[in-house]
Short mmCIF file of C-alpha atoms (C1' of nucleotides) in Angstrom, two decimals:
data_model
loop_
_atom_site.label_atom_id
_atom_site.label_comp_id
_atom_site.label_asym_id
_atom_site.label_seq_id
_atom_site.Cartn_x
_atom_site.Cartn_y
_atom_site.Cartn_z
CA MET A 1 -0.37 -0.14 0.25
CA THR A 2 1.71 3.33 -1.77
CA ASP A 3 0.24 6.50 -1.04
CA ILE A 4 -0.75 6.73 -5.00
CA GLY A 5 -4.66 7.00 -4.32
CA ALA A 6 -3.48 10.21 -2.26
CA ILE A 7 -2.20 11.45 -4.44
CA PHE A 8 -5.06 10.76 -7.33
CA VAL A 9 -7.68 11.97 -4.66
CA GLN A 10 -5.22 15.70 -3.97
CA HIS A 11 -4.68 16.03 -7.57
CA LEU A 12 -8.21 14.95 -9.59
CA GLY A 13 -9.95 17.31 -6.17
CA LEU A 14 -7.97 20.79 -7.29
CA ILE A 15 -9.67 20.28 -10.93
CA GLY A 16 -13.40 18.64 -9.18
CA ARG A 17 -15.52 17.08 -7.59
CA LEU A 18 -15.65 13.38 -6.37
CA SER A 19 -17.91 12.47 -3.58
CA ALA A 20 -16.68 10.87 0.08
CA ASP A 21 -17.17 7.63 -1.69
CA ASP A 22 -15.81 7.99 -5.11
CA GLU A 23 -12.31 9.36 -2.43
CA ALA A 24 -12.50 6.17 -0.68
CA ALA A 25 -12.50 3.86 -3.49
CA LEU A 26 -9.35 5.82 -5.05
CA LEU A 27 -7.57 6.34 -2.18
CA SER A 28 -6.95 2.49 -2.23
CA VAL A 29 -5.15 2.54 -6.08
CA ASP A 30 -2.20 1.29 -6.10
CA GLY A 31 1.47 0.45 -8.18
CA ASP A 32 4.90 0.42 -7.96
CA ILE A 33 6.65 2.85 -6.25
CA ARG A 34 10.50 4.11 -8.46
CA GLU A 35 12.93 6.04 -8.50
CA VAL A 36 14.13 8.39 -10.91
CA GLN A 37 17.73 9.80 -11.95
CA ARG A 38 18.03 13.67 -13.38
CA GLY A 39 18.11 13.15 -17.06
CA GLU A 40 16.92 9.42 -16.86
CA ASP A 41 13.66 8.60 -19.32
CA ILE A 42 10.40 7.14 -17.28
CA LEU A 43 9.22 6.94 -21.36
CA VAL A 44 10.45 6.89 -23.99
CA GLU A 45 9.48 7.91 -28.02
CA GLY A 46 7.66 5.06 -29.66
CA GLU A 47 7.10 2.96 -26.85
CA ARG A 48 3.48 1.55 -25.54
CA PRO A 49 3.12 2.42 -22.08
CA THR A 50 1.46 -0.01 -20.23
CA HIS A 51 1.71 2.76 -16.99
CA ALA A 52 -0.19 5.93 -15.77
CA VAL A 53 2.57 7.74 -13.49
CA VAL A 54 2.03 10.00 -10.14
CA VAL A 55 5.26 13.04 -8.53
CA PHE A 56 6.23 12.59 -5.62
CA SER A 57 8.69 14.28 -5.69
CA GLY A 58 11.26 15.83 -7.40
CA LEU A 59 10.19 17.25 -11.55
CA LEU A 60 9.57 15.69 -14.25
CA GLN A 61 9.79 16.59 -18.92
CA ARG A 62 7.30 15.25 -21.47
CA TYR A 63 9.33 16.94 -24.18
CA THR A 64 10.35 16.04 -27.80
CA MET A 65 14.09 15.94 -29.74
CA SER A 66 14.34 17.02 -33.53
CA PRO A 67 16.11 15.22 -36.46
CA GLN A 68 19.10 18.53 -34.73
CA GLY A 69 19.45 17.29 -30.87
CA ASP A 70 16.95 20.84 -30.88
CA ARG A 71 14.53 19.54 -27.30
CA GLN A 72 11.50 21.40 -27.49
CA ILE A 73 10.61 20.51 -23.61
CA HIS A 74 5.80 20.71 -23.66
CA SER A 75 5.95 20.48 -19.50
CA PHE A 76 6.82 19.87 -16.61
CA TYR A 77 4.94 18.24 -13.37
CA LEU A 78 5.57 19.16 -10.56
CA PRO A 79 5.09 16.55 -6.62
CA THR A 80 1.31 15.73 -6.78
CA ASP A 81 0.06 15.92 -10.90
CA THR A 82 0.05 12.92 -13.06
CA PRO A 83 1.35 12.75 -16.04
CA CYS A 84 0.53 10.40 -19.12
CA LEU A 85 -3.02 10.08 -17.78
CA GLU A 86 -3.43 10.44 -22.33
CA THR A 87 -1.63 6.83 -22.04
CA LEU A 88 -4.82 5.35 -20.86
CA HIS A 89 -6.35 5.47 -24.55
CA ILE A 90 -2.65 6.70 -27.22
CA GLY A 91 -1.55 3.57 -27.93
CA VAL A 92 2.45 5.20 -28.43
CA MET A 93 4.01 7.35 -27.68
CA ASP A 94 4.92 10.47 -29.38
CA ASN A 95 7.32 11.89 -27.88
CA ASN A 96 8.78 11.61 -24.16
CA LEU A 97 9.04 12.25 -20.14
CA GLY A 98 11.57 11.89 -18.41
CA ALA A 99 13.20 13.18 -15.19
CA VAL A 100 13.87 17.22 -14.81
CA ALA A 101 15.64 16.08 -10.84
CA PRO A 102 15.59 13.74 -9.24
CA SER A 103 12.27 12.72 -8.62
CA ARG A 104 10.73 9.60 -6.45
CA ILE A 105 7.31 8.54 -9.09
CA GLY A 106 4.79 5.29 -8.93
CA LEU A 107 3.83 4.06 -11.54
CA VAL A 108 0.40 2.73 -12.10
CA PRO A 109 -1.17 0.23 -14.12
CA HIS A 110 -3.44 1.61 -16.61
CA PRO A 111 -5.88 -1.87 -15.73
CA GLU A 112 -6.54 -0.42 -12.41
CA LEU A 113 -7.02 3.29 -13.56
CA PHE A 114 -9.77 0.93 -15.67
CA ARG A 115 -11.08 -1.35 -12.99
CA PHE A 116 -12.29 2.51 -11.38
CA MET A 117 -13.11 4.16 -13.87
CA ASP A 118 -15.56 1.62 -14.90
CA ALA A 119 -16.67 1.46 -11.32
CA ARG A 120 -16.87 5.37 -11.21
CA PRO A 121 -18.12 7.72 -13.23
CA ASN A 122 -17.73 10.72 -12.07
CA VAL A 123 -13.97 8.80 -11.61
CA LEU A 124 -13.50 8.49 -15.74
CA ALA A 125 -15.19 12.33 -16.13
CA LEU A 126 -11.99 13.64 -14.13
CA ILE A 127 -9.38 11.56 -15.12
CA TRP A 128 -10.78 12.85 -18.37
CA ARG A 129 -10.84 16.60 -17.52
CA GLU A 130 -7.25 16.48 -16.04
CA THR A 131 -6.21 15.59 -19.63
CA LEU A 132 -7.92 18.17 -21.83
CA ILE A 133 -6.78 20.70 -18.85
CA GLN A 134 -2.96 19.85 -19.70
CA ALA A 135 -4.67 19.78 -23.45
CA SER A 136 -5.39 23.82 -23.04
CA THR A 137 -2.12 23.93 -21.01
CA PHE A 138 -0.10 22.73 -24.93
CA ARG A 139 -2.38 25.15 -26.39
CA GLU A 140 -1.56 28.28 -23.74
CA TRP A 141 2.46 27.79 -23.98
CA LEU A 142 2.00 27.79 -28.02
CA MET A 143 0.53 30.76 -27.88
CA ARG A 144 2.69 32.52 -25.05
CA ASN A 145 6.00 30.83 -26.94
CA SER A 146 4.33 32.09 -30.45
CA GLN A 147 3.77 35.77 -30.47
CA LYS A 148 5.28 37.08 -26.71
CA LEU A 149 9.08 38.64 -26.57
CA ALA A 150 11.19 36.64 -23.93
CA HIS A 151 10.82 38.42 -20.71
CA VAL A 152 7.10 38.00 -20.70
CA GLN A 153 6.93 34.87 -21.99
CA MET A 154 9.57 33.86 -19.03
CA ALA A 155 6.99 36.08 -16.33
CA HIS A 156 4.16 33.68 -18.02
CA PHE A 157 6.00 31.01 -16.94
CA PHE A 158 6.78 31.38 -13.74
CA CYS A 159 2.94 32.58 -12.44
CA GLU A 160 2.33 29.18 -14.77
CA ILE A 161 4.05 26.96 -11.90
CA MET A 162 4.10 28.89 -9.23
CA THR A 163 -0.17 29.55 -8.43
CA ARG A 164 0.00 25.21 -9.34
CA ALA A 165 2.63 24.68 -6.73
CA ARG A 166 0.45 27.14 -5.48
CA ALA A 167 -2.05 24.73 -5.78
CA ALA A 168 -0.79 21.97 -4.93
CA GLY A 169 0.37 23.23 -1.28
CA LEU A 170 4.11 23.26 -2.07
CA THR A 171 5.52 26.55 -2.21
CA GLN A 172 7.69 28.19 1.32
CA GLY A 173 5.48 31.75 1.24
CA ASP A 174 6.47 33.73 -2.41
CA ALA A 175 8.87 31.08 -3.13
CA CYS A 176 8.80 27.03 -4.70
CA ASP A 177 10.89 25.12 -5.82
CA LEU A 178 11.27 24.68 -9.07
CA PRO A 179 14.86 21.99 -10.34
CA ILE A 180 15.60 22.91 -13.90
CA THR A 181 18.45 24.83 -15.39
CA GLN A 182 18.73 27.52 -17.76
CA ASP A 183 19.17 24.99 -19.76
CA ASP A 184 15.99 23.28 -19.34
CA LEU A 185 14.49 27.12 -19.27
CA GLY A 186 14.80 27.58 -22.40
CA ASP A 187 14.48 25.21 -24.46
CA ALA A 188 10.46 24.97 -23.08
CA LEU A 189 10.23 28.43 -23.51
CA GLY A 190 12.09 28.62 -27.32
CA MET A 191 15.08 30.80 -26.54
CA SER A 192 18.82 30.34 -26.67
CA THR A 193 20.37 29.97 -22.95
CA VAL A 194 21.78 32.85 -23.02
CA HIS A 195 18.92 35.68 -23.36
CA VAL A 196 17.55 33.70 -21.62
CA ASN A 197 19.59 34.41 -18.73
CA ARG A 198 20.06 37.74 -19.96
CA THR A 199 16.51 37.74 -20.04
CA LEU A 200 16.81 36.75 -16.45
CA MET A 201 18.74 38.92 -14.86
CA MET A 202 16.08 41.48 -16.42
CA LEU A 203 13.30 40.15 -14.37
CA ARG A 204 15.65 39.99 -11.81
CA ALA A 205 16.48 43.91 -12.16
CA ALA A 206 13.35 45.13 -12.77
CA GLY A 207 12.07 43.95 -9.29
CA LEU A 208 9.52 40.39 -10.56
CA VAL A 209 10.73 37.53 -10.15
CA GLU A 210 14.13 35.44 -9.00
CA PHE A 211 15.26 32.83 -9.41
CA ARG A 212 18.49 30.97 -9.22
CA GLY A 213 20.39 27.45 -7.54
CA GLY A 214 16.56 25.28 -8.63
CA LYS A 215 14.73 28.15 -5.94
CA LEU A 216 12.50 30.16 -7.99
CA ARG A 217 11.00 33.46 -5.04
CA VAL A 218 8.36 36.29 -6.54
CA ILE A 219 9.29 39.52 -4.98
CA ASP A 220 6.54 41.28 -6.93
CA TRP A 221 3.37 38.71 -7.65
CA GLU A 222 1.71 41.74 -9.52
CA LYS A 223 3.70 43.29 -11.82
CA LEU A 224 4.54 40.48 -12.35
CA VAL A 225 1.09 39.13 -13.83
CA GLU A 226 0.92 42.03 -15.65
CA THR A 227 4.05 41.42 -16.92
CA ALA A 228 3.04 38.34 -18.38
CA GLU A 229 -0.78 39.32 -19.28
CA PHE A 230 -0.99 36.28 -17.10
CA ASP A 231 -4.94 34.96 -16.92
CA PRO A 232 -4.88 31.61 -14.75
CA THR A 233 -8.08 30.37 -16.29
CA TYR A 234 -6.84 27.67 -18.26
CA LEU A 235 -5.45 26.19 -15.68
CA HIS A 236 -9.36 24.94 -14.78
CA LEU A 237 -8.74 24.41 -11.27
CA ARG A 238 -11.18 24.55 -8.73
CA PRO A 239 -12.00 29.05 -7.42
CA MET B 1 -32.53 13.80 -39.19
CA THR B 2 -29.41 14.94 -40.84
CA ASP B 3 -25.87 13.11 -41.48
CA ILE B 4 -24.29 14.62 -39.09
CA GLY B 5 -24.35 10.77 -37.82
CA ALA B 6 -22.39 9.99 -41.01
CA ILE B 7 -19.46 12.66 -40.25
CA PHE B 8 -18.69 10.68 -36.90
CA VAL B 9 -18.48 7.29 -38.44
CA GLN B 10 -16.19 8.44 -40.57
CA HIS B 11 -14.25 11.03 -38.58
CA LEU B 12 -14.36 8.34 -35.84
CA GLY B 13 -13.50 5.30 -38.37
CA LEU B 14 -9.72 7.40 -38.94
CA ILE B 15 -8.54 6.83 -36.15
CA GLY B 16 -9.92 3.27 -34.21
CA ARG B 17 -11.60 0.81 -34.56
CA LEU B 18 -15.92 0.90 -34.53
CA SER B 19 -18.15 -1.74 -34.88
CA ALA B 20 -21.02 -2.75 -36.99
CA ASP B 21 -23.09 -2.18 -34.23
CA ASP B 22 -21.52 1.47 -32.75
CA GLU B 23 -21.68 2.71 -36.92
CA ALA B 24 -25.62 1.71 -36.68
CA ALA B 25 -25.28 3.77 -33.85
CA LEU B 26 -23.60 6.42 -33.89
CA LEU B 27 -25.56 6.53 -37.92
CA SER B 28 -28.23 8.14 -35.46
CA VAL B 29 -26.92 10.36 -34.23
CA ASP B 30 -28.47 14.04 -34.57
CA GLY B 31 -28.49 18.16 -33.74
CA ASP B 32 -28.85 21.66 -35.45
CA ILE B 33 -27.91 22.54 -39.04
CA ARG B 34 -26.54 26.70 -39.29
CA GLU B 35 -24.70 28.70 -41.64
CA VAL B 36 -22.02 30.24 -40.66
CA GLN B 37 -20.59 33.61 -42.52
CA ARG B 38 -16.53 34.21 -42.75
CA GLY B 39 -15.96 35.90 -39.30
CA GLU B 40 -17.72 34.26 -38.46
CA ASP B 41 -17.81 33.56 -34.29
CA ILE B 42 -19.67 30.21 -33.19
CA LEU B 43 -17.49 29.82 -29.06
CA VAL B 44 -16.68 32.04 -27.80
CA GLU B 45 -14.92 33.03 -24.69
CA GLY B 46 -16.21 32.56 -21.24
CA GLU B 47 -19.04 30.76 -22.88
CA ARG B 48 -20.72 27.72 -20.94
CA PRO B 49 -21.78 25.61 -24.53
CA THR B 50 -23.83 23.18 -24.36
CA HIS B 51 -23.21 21.60 -28.24
CA ALA B 52 -20.27 20.41 -29.73
CA VAL B 53 -20.02 20.51 -33.03
CA VAL B 54 -19.57 18.88 -36.75
CA VAL B 55 -17.83 20.68 -39.91
CA PHE B 56 -19.64 19.98 -42.92
CA SER B 57 -17.97 22.46 -45.24
CA GLY B 58 -15.63 24.73 -45.49
CA LEU B 59 -14.34 26.17 -41.85
CA LEU B 60 -13.38 26.55 -38.76
CA GLN B 61 -9.99 28.10 -36.50
CA ARG B 62 -9.22 27.31 -32.45
CA TYR B 63 -7.87 30.70 -31.67
CA THR B 64 -6.81 33.12 -28.25
CA MET B 65 -6.87 37.17 -29.00
CA SER B 66 -4.88 38.50 -26.94
CA PRO B 67 -4.66 41.72 -24.90
CA GLN B 68 -3.07 43.39 -27.61
CA GLY B 69 -5.25 42.34 -30.05
CA ASP B 70 -2.48 39.36 -31.47
CA ARG B 71 -4.86 36.28 -32.74
CA GLN B 72 -3.34 32.95 -31.85
CA ILE B 73 -4.26 30.34 -34.39
CA HIS B 74 -4.09 26.92 -32.94
CA SER B 75 -5.97 24.69 -35.11
CA PHE B 76 -7.82 24.79 -38.40
CA TYR B 77 -11.53 22.47 -39.09
CA LEU B 78 -11.87 20.96 -41.81
CA PRO B 79 -15.07 19.68 -43.28
CA THR B 80 -15.82 16.43 -41.23
CA ASP B 81 -13.31 17.15 -38.28
CA THR B 82 -16.06 17.75 -35.45
CA PRO B 83 -14.36 20.30 -32.85
CA CYS B 84 -15.10 21.13 -29.18
CA LEU B 85 -15.66 17.59 -28.00
CA GLU B 86 -13.70 18.84 -25.04
CA THR B 87 -16.38 21.05 -23.93
CA LEU B 88 -18.19 17.27 -23.00
CA HIS B 89 -15.89 18.09 -19.85
CA ILE B 90 -14.64 21.39 -19.34
CA GLY B 91 -17.65 23.79 -18.54
CA VAL B 92 -15.91 26.97 -19.19
CA MET B 93 -14.46 28.14 -22.92
CA ASP B 94 -10.49 29.78 -22.64
CA ASN B 95 -10.70 29.79 -26.62
CA ASN B 96 -12.29 30.49 -29.54
CA LEU B 97 -14.35 28.84 -32.14
CA GLY B 98 -15.13 30.46 -35.57
CA ALA B 99 -15.36 30.09 -39.55
CA VAL B 100 -12.75 31.05 -41.28
CA ALA B 101 -14.98 30.75 -44.04
CA PRO B 102 -18.00 30.27 -44.93
CA SER B 103 -19.02 27.37 -43.65
CA ARG B 104 -21.89 24.57 -42.98
CA ILE B 105 -22.07 22.62 -39.50
CA GLY B 106 -24.06 21.75 -37.46
CA LEU B 107 -24.97 21.29 -33.66
CA VAL B 108 -24.99 18.21 -31.66
CA PRO B 109 -26.31 18.38 -28.47
CA HIS B 110 -24.25 17.96 -24.88
CA PRO B 111 -26.68 15.12 -23.50
CA GLU B 112 -27.41 13.22 -26.89
CA LEU B 113 -23.42 12.12 -26.71
CA PHE B 114 -22.99 11.58 -22.75
CA ARG B 115 -26.06 8.95 -24.20
CA PHE B 116 -24.51 7.52 -26.75
CA MET B 117 -21.22 7.04 -24.82
CA ASP B 118 -23.55 5.80 -21.42
CA ALA B 119 -24.70 2.50 -23.26
CA ARG B 120 -21.35 2.54 -26.39
CA PRO B 121 -18.00 1.94 -23.59
CA ASN B 122 -16.28 1.92 -27.41
CA VAL B 123 -17.00 5.07 -28.63
CA LEU B 124 -16.86 7.16 -25.15
CA ALA B 125 -13.14 5.73 -25.62
CA LEU B 126 -12.94 6.18 -29.48
CA ILE B 127 -15.02 10.13 -28.49
CA TRP B 128 -11.78 10.90 -25.63
CA ARG B 129 -9.23 9.36 -27.22
CA GLU B 130 -9.86 12.39 -30.23
CA THR B 131 -9.56 14.96 -27.49
CA LEU B 132 -5.97 13.28 -26.91
CA ILE B 133 -5.19 13.98 -30.51
CA GLN B 134 -5.43 17.39 -30.72
CA ALA B 135 -3.94 17.85 -27.55
CA SER B 136 -0.70 16.00 -29.43
CA THR B 137 -1.65 18.06 -32.27
CA PHE B 138 -0.56 21.20 -29.64
CA ARG B 139 2.21 19.73 -28.83
CA GLU B 140 3.47 19.69 -32.75
CA TRP B 141 2.60 23.48 -32.80
CA LEU B 142 4.34 24.29 -30.20
CA MET B 143 7.48 22.49 -30.70
CA ARG B 144 6.76 23.80 -34.68
CA ASN B 145 5.88 27.47 -33.48
CA SER B 146 9.42 27.62 -31.04
CA GLN B 147 11.16 26.26 -32.74
CA LYS B 148 11.20 25.15 -36.98
CA LEU B 149 12.66 28.33 -38.71
CA ALA B 150 9.84 29.88 -40.70
CA HIS B 151 9.99 27.80 -44.49
CA VAL B 152 10.17 24.63 -42.22
CA GLN B 153 7.10 24.82 -39.71
CA MET B 154 4.78 26.83 -43.45
CA ALA B 155 5.93 23.65 -45.22
CA HIS B 156 5.76 20.85 -41.89
CA PHE B 157 1.58 23.24 -41.85
CA PHE B 158 1.52 22.45 -45.27
CA CYS B 159 2.35 18.89 -44.71
CA GLU B 160 -0.75 18.16 -41.98
CA ILE B 161 -2.44 19.77 -43.19
CA MET B 162 -2.10 17.62 -46.57
CA THR B 163 -2.12 14.78 -44.44
CA ARG B 164 -5.52 15.39 -42.21
CA ALA B 165 -6.91 16.06 -45.92
CA ARG B 166 -5.79 12.94 -47.90
CA ALA B 167 -7.55 11.15 -45.09
CA ALA B 168 -10.63 13.15 -45.23
CA GLY B 169 -11.33 12.40 -48.82
CA LEU B 170 -10.77 16.38 -49.16
CA THR B 171 -7.97 15.88 -52.50
CA GLN B 172 -7.84 16.22 -56.23
CA GLY B 173 -4.59 14.86 -56.74
CA ASP B 174 -2.12 16.93 -54.98
CA ALA B 175 -4.36 19.78 -54.57
CA CYS B 176 -7.09 20.54 -51.81
CA ASP B 177 -8.51 23.88 -50.63
CA LEU B 178 -7.03 25.55 -47.54
CA PRO B 179 -9.41 28.76 -48.07
CA ILE B 180 -7.33 31.73 -45.30
CA THR B 181 -5.48 34.49 -46.21
CA GLN B 182 -1.56 34.33 -45.78
CA ASP B 183 -3.36 36.34 -42.47
CA ASP B 184 -4.56 33.85 -41.39
CA LEU B 185 -1.89 31.92 -42.27
CA GLY B 186 0.50 33.74 -39.89
CA ASP B 187 -1.81 34.36 -37.14
CA ALA B 188 -1.13 30.08 -36.61
CA LEU B 189 2.39 30.06 -36.89
CA GLY B 190 2.96 33.29 -35.40
CA MET B 191 4.92 35.04 -37.81
CA SER B 192 3.99 38.10 -39.67
CA THR B 193 2.30 38.63 -43.12
CA VAL B 194 4.85 40.38 -45.01
CA HIS B 195 7.24 37.13 -43.90
CA VAL B 196 4.21 34.65 -45.02
CA ASN B 197 4.65 35.92 -48.10
CA ARG B 198 8.26 36.17 -48.26
CA THR B 199 8.25 33.07 -47.70
CA LEU B 200 5.73 31.55 -49.31
CA MET B 201 7.34 32.49 -53.04
CA MET B 202 10.09 31.17 -51.07
CA LEU B 203 8.73 28.20 -50.75
CA ARG B 204 6.78 29.06 -54.40
CA ALA B 205 9.95 28.94 -56.03
CA ALA B 206 12.24 25.83 -54.53
CA GLY B 207 9.11 24.07 -56.71
CA LEU B 208 8.15 22.35 -52.98
CA VAL B 209 4.53 23.58 -52.45
CA GLU B 210 2.38 26.85 -53.74
CA PHE B 211 -0.99 28.52 -52.18
CA ARG B 212 -3.05 30.97 -53.99
CA GLY B 213 -6.65 32.03 -54.23
CA GLY B 214 -7.41 29.57 -51.43
CA LYS B 215 -5.55 26.67 -52.54
CA LEU B 216 -3.21 25.01 -52.53
CA ARG B 217 -0.42 22.13 -54.36
CA VAL B 218 1.33 19.98 -53.16
CA ILE B 219 3.73 20.10 -56.69
CA ASP B 220 6.96 17.74 -54.93
CA TRP B 221 6.01 15.46 -51.39
CA GLU B 222 8.75 14.35 -50.58
CA LYS B 223 10.52 17.17 -50.72
CA LEU B 224 8.34 19.37 -49.36
CA VAL B 225 8.27 16.28 -45.98
CA GLU B 226 12.33 16.55 -46.07
CA THR B 227 12.72 20.39 -45.82
CA ALA B 228 9.03 20.00 -43.35
CA GLU B 229 11.31 16.99 -41.10
CA PHE B 230 7.04 16.45 -40.99
CA ASP B 231 6.37 12.68 -38.98
CA PRO B 232 2.96 12.39 -38.81
CA THR B 233 2.78 9.48 -36.00
CA TYR B 234 1.54 12.67 -33.34
CA LEU B 235 -2.22 12.91 -35.88
CA HIS B 236 -2.70 8.72 -35.00
CA LEU B 237 -4.73 8.15 -37.51
CA ARG B 238 -4.95 4.76 -38.33
CA PRO B 239 -2.34 3.12 -41.16
"C1'" DC C 1 43.59 20.37 -7.01
"C1'" DG C 2 41.17 19.49 -11.26
"C1'" DG C 3 37.27 19.12 -14.06
"C1'" DC C 4 33.29 19.73 -14.63
"C1'" DC C 5 28.72 21.41 -15.23
"C1'" DG C 6 26.26 26.29 -14.38
"C1'" DG C 7 25.85 30.63 -15.33
"C1'" DT C 8 27.52 35.53 -17.06
"C1'" DT C 9 29.34 38.74 -20.66
"C1'" DG C 10 30.92 39.74 -25.31
"C1'" DA C 11 29.93 41.04 -29.92
"C1'" DT C 12 28.78 39.81 -34.17
"C1'" DA C 13 25.40 38.32 -37.43
"C1'" DA C 14 20.65 36.42 -38.82
"C1'" DC C 15 16.39 36.67 -38.93
"C1'" DG C 16 12.50 38.01 -38.60
"C1'" DC C 17 8.95 42.96 -37.37
"C1'" DT C 18 7.01 47.72 -38.79
"C1'" DC C 19 5.57 50.68 -41.61
"C1'" DA C 20 4.51 52.39 -45.80
"C1'" DA C 21 3.58 52.33 -49.93
"C1'" DA C 22 2.54 49.71 -53.69
"C1'" DT C 23 0.32 46.66 -56.69
"C1'" DG C 24 -3.36 43.42 -58.36
"C1'" DC C 25 -8.22 41.52 -58.86
"C1'" DG C 26 -12.57 39.79 -58.61
"C1'" DG C 27 -16.92 42.07 -57.02
"C1'" DT C 28 -20.73 45.74 -58.19
"C1'" DG C 29 -22.76 50.39 -59.66
"C1'" DG C 30 -22.58 53.66 -63.01
"C1'" DC D 1 -18.00 48.03 -70.53
"C1'" DC D 2 -15.48 50.40 -67.94
"C1'" DA D 3 -14.62 53.27 -63.84
"C1'" DC D 4 -14.84 52.57 -59.01
"C1'" DC D 5 -14.03 49.92 -54.10
"C1'" DG D 6 -12.04 46.62 -51.14
"C1'" DC D 7 -9.86 42.71 -50.34
"C1'" DA D 8 -5.38 40.07 -50.33
"C1'" DT D 9 -0.74 40.15 -52.02
"C1'" DT D 10 3.63 41.98 -53.25
"C1'" DT D 11 7.21 44.79 -52.13
"C1'" DG D 12 10.99 48.44 -50.08
"C1'" DA D 13 13.44 50.00 -46.15
"C1'" DG D 14 15.05 49.42 -41.91
"C1'" DC D 15 14.74 48.55 -36.84
"C1'" DG D 16 14.99 45.13 -33.77
"C1'" DT D 17 15.09 41.30 -30.96
"C1'" DT D 18 16.70 36.76 -31.05
"C1'" DA D 19 20.44 33.49 -31.57
"C1'" DT D 20 25.80 32.07 -32.12
"C1'" DC D 21 29.85 31.66 -31.43
"C1'" DA D 22 33.17 32.00 -27.81
"C1'" DA D 23 35.49 33.07 -23.55
"C1'" DC D 24 36.09 33.65 -19.26
"C1'" DC D 25 33.71 33.29 -14.06
"C1'" DG D 26 32.60 30.73 -9.98
"C1'" DG D 27 30.82 26.25 -7.44
"C1'" DC D 28 30.88 22.00 -6.21
"C1'" DC D 29 32.56 17.22 -6.24
"C1'" DG D 30 36.25 13.89 -6.82
#
DNA sequence: CGGCCGGTTGATAACGCTCAAATGCGGTGG
DNA sequence: CCACCGCATTTGAGCGTTATCAACCGGCCG
């Protein structure tokens, strides 16, 4: 008996309402625990996954590699996130899931989840909803990476991380862990490492945020949200 | 009795296997038919939709507007596509659905779809899968718009449209309808109209594709795919 | 101590944007 | 049939953002 069920209860509870019954049932969802190192992959392109994933600690990335070796990061998964629920109905991976930082994860067999969803339509609806919110987030990233200036993009990214971390109860005051390098950040925002560095210094100098040593600290949330043009609707969190 | 059911059968049949029983049932899915003009919106941000949409003719766009008035197009929907199935489990729209060209569409009430999904798990799975493939496509667009050079982006876009049109039986030989302006194209790829124009001329001069007057014509598919670095896996079409 | 990784800095150039104007073209009305 | 209008496309010139290449710094770990 692991705590995998508890993570499902918390995570799905953030985006919808679970009945006491559903919660009790979900608590018994179970699977295997694994430790993964920075740089290690969990699911790779071409594979046919048989498990979904939950994050206990650390940080995961969803990414693709171009023929030239450029990496595009599509998502970061914080502790309590449940990546790759979409593998329930997409047979073959068209992207990779890996660890950006040393992480502790849980692996839940598909049949286990199907069992719960068959019995509980409301759980099915919420898991489906989770995958749809992911899609909504991909759209927001598309918009952000396609049309915003570097410093706006970056502010937006920090707003999203902070908002999600806060919802998941992972913040320490105005700060939270974000164990990524400037290189990782560049591969998420689609900009070079050099420019990430300069943009970061600009935001720091403007008194908006600080990001050093894997720690994100918000200095002026109001101003950060404003320069980011950040509207959290797309995360579809419960009010 | 409209042909809405037939579109569902065709569209879902492209991404998965439907039993004869499921097909027969789906054929009876019904709703209202509507005509929409270029520029007209069907679903707008903030709204709580009660219907899903199917496209009979014309072309739809999913898009968002930035505070500065910049439009980001997230998807185009060809005839036989079924946009906004995600509204089944996402209450409030965080983007808009509109017509890029005069279009004939069908509106299917949510309860109608829920009725079919409750009775037929396989139909539910395929509709869910459809929303997941949308998500996969958003990821591909994110990668493309974030890291590719203008002419590669554009070639990739044309490859996607051509592949989807071919699968849906909408091509006339090496050509297909794509009733959009260079402005629309720019708002999808995240580049200025001027640069769209120049890139378009470049592709034409290189003998890869022609795009004029709302018509897309492929001159050299092999070379187009190669310069686009196009791999259709992300569309998850049935082989 | 030395090596490695991540961060910082500088100089140069490419890519794509903006502004502005001109051209082409289909439709409408005189 | 021609003049005109609106819309989409094309062209030109100058500028800005961001990439690239290269070097250097600084801390952490073996």
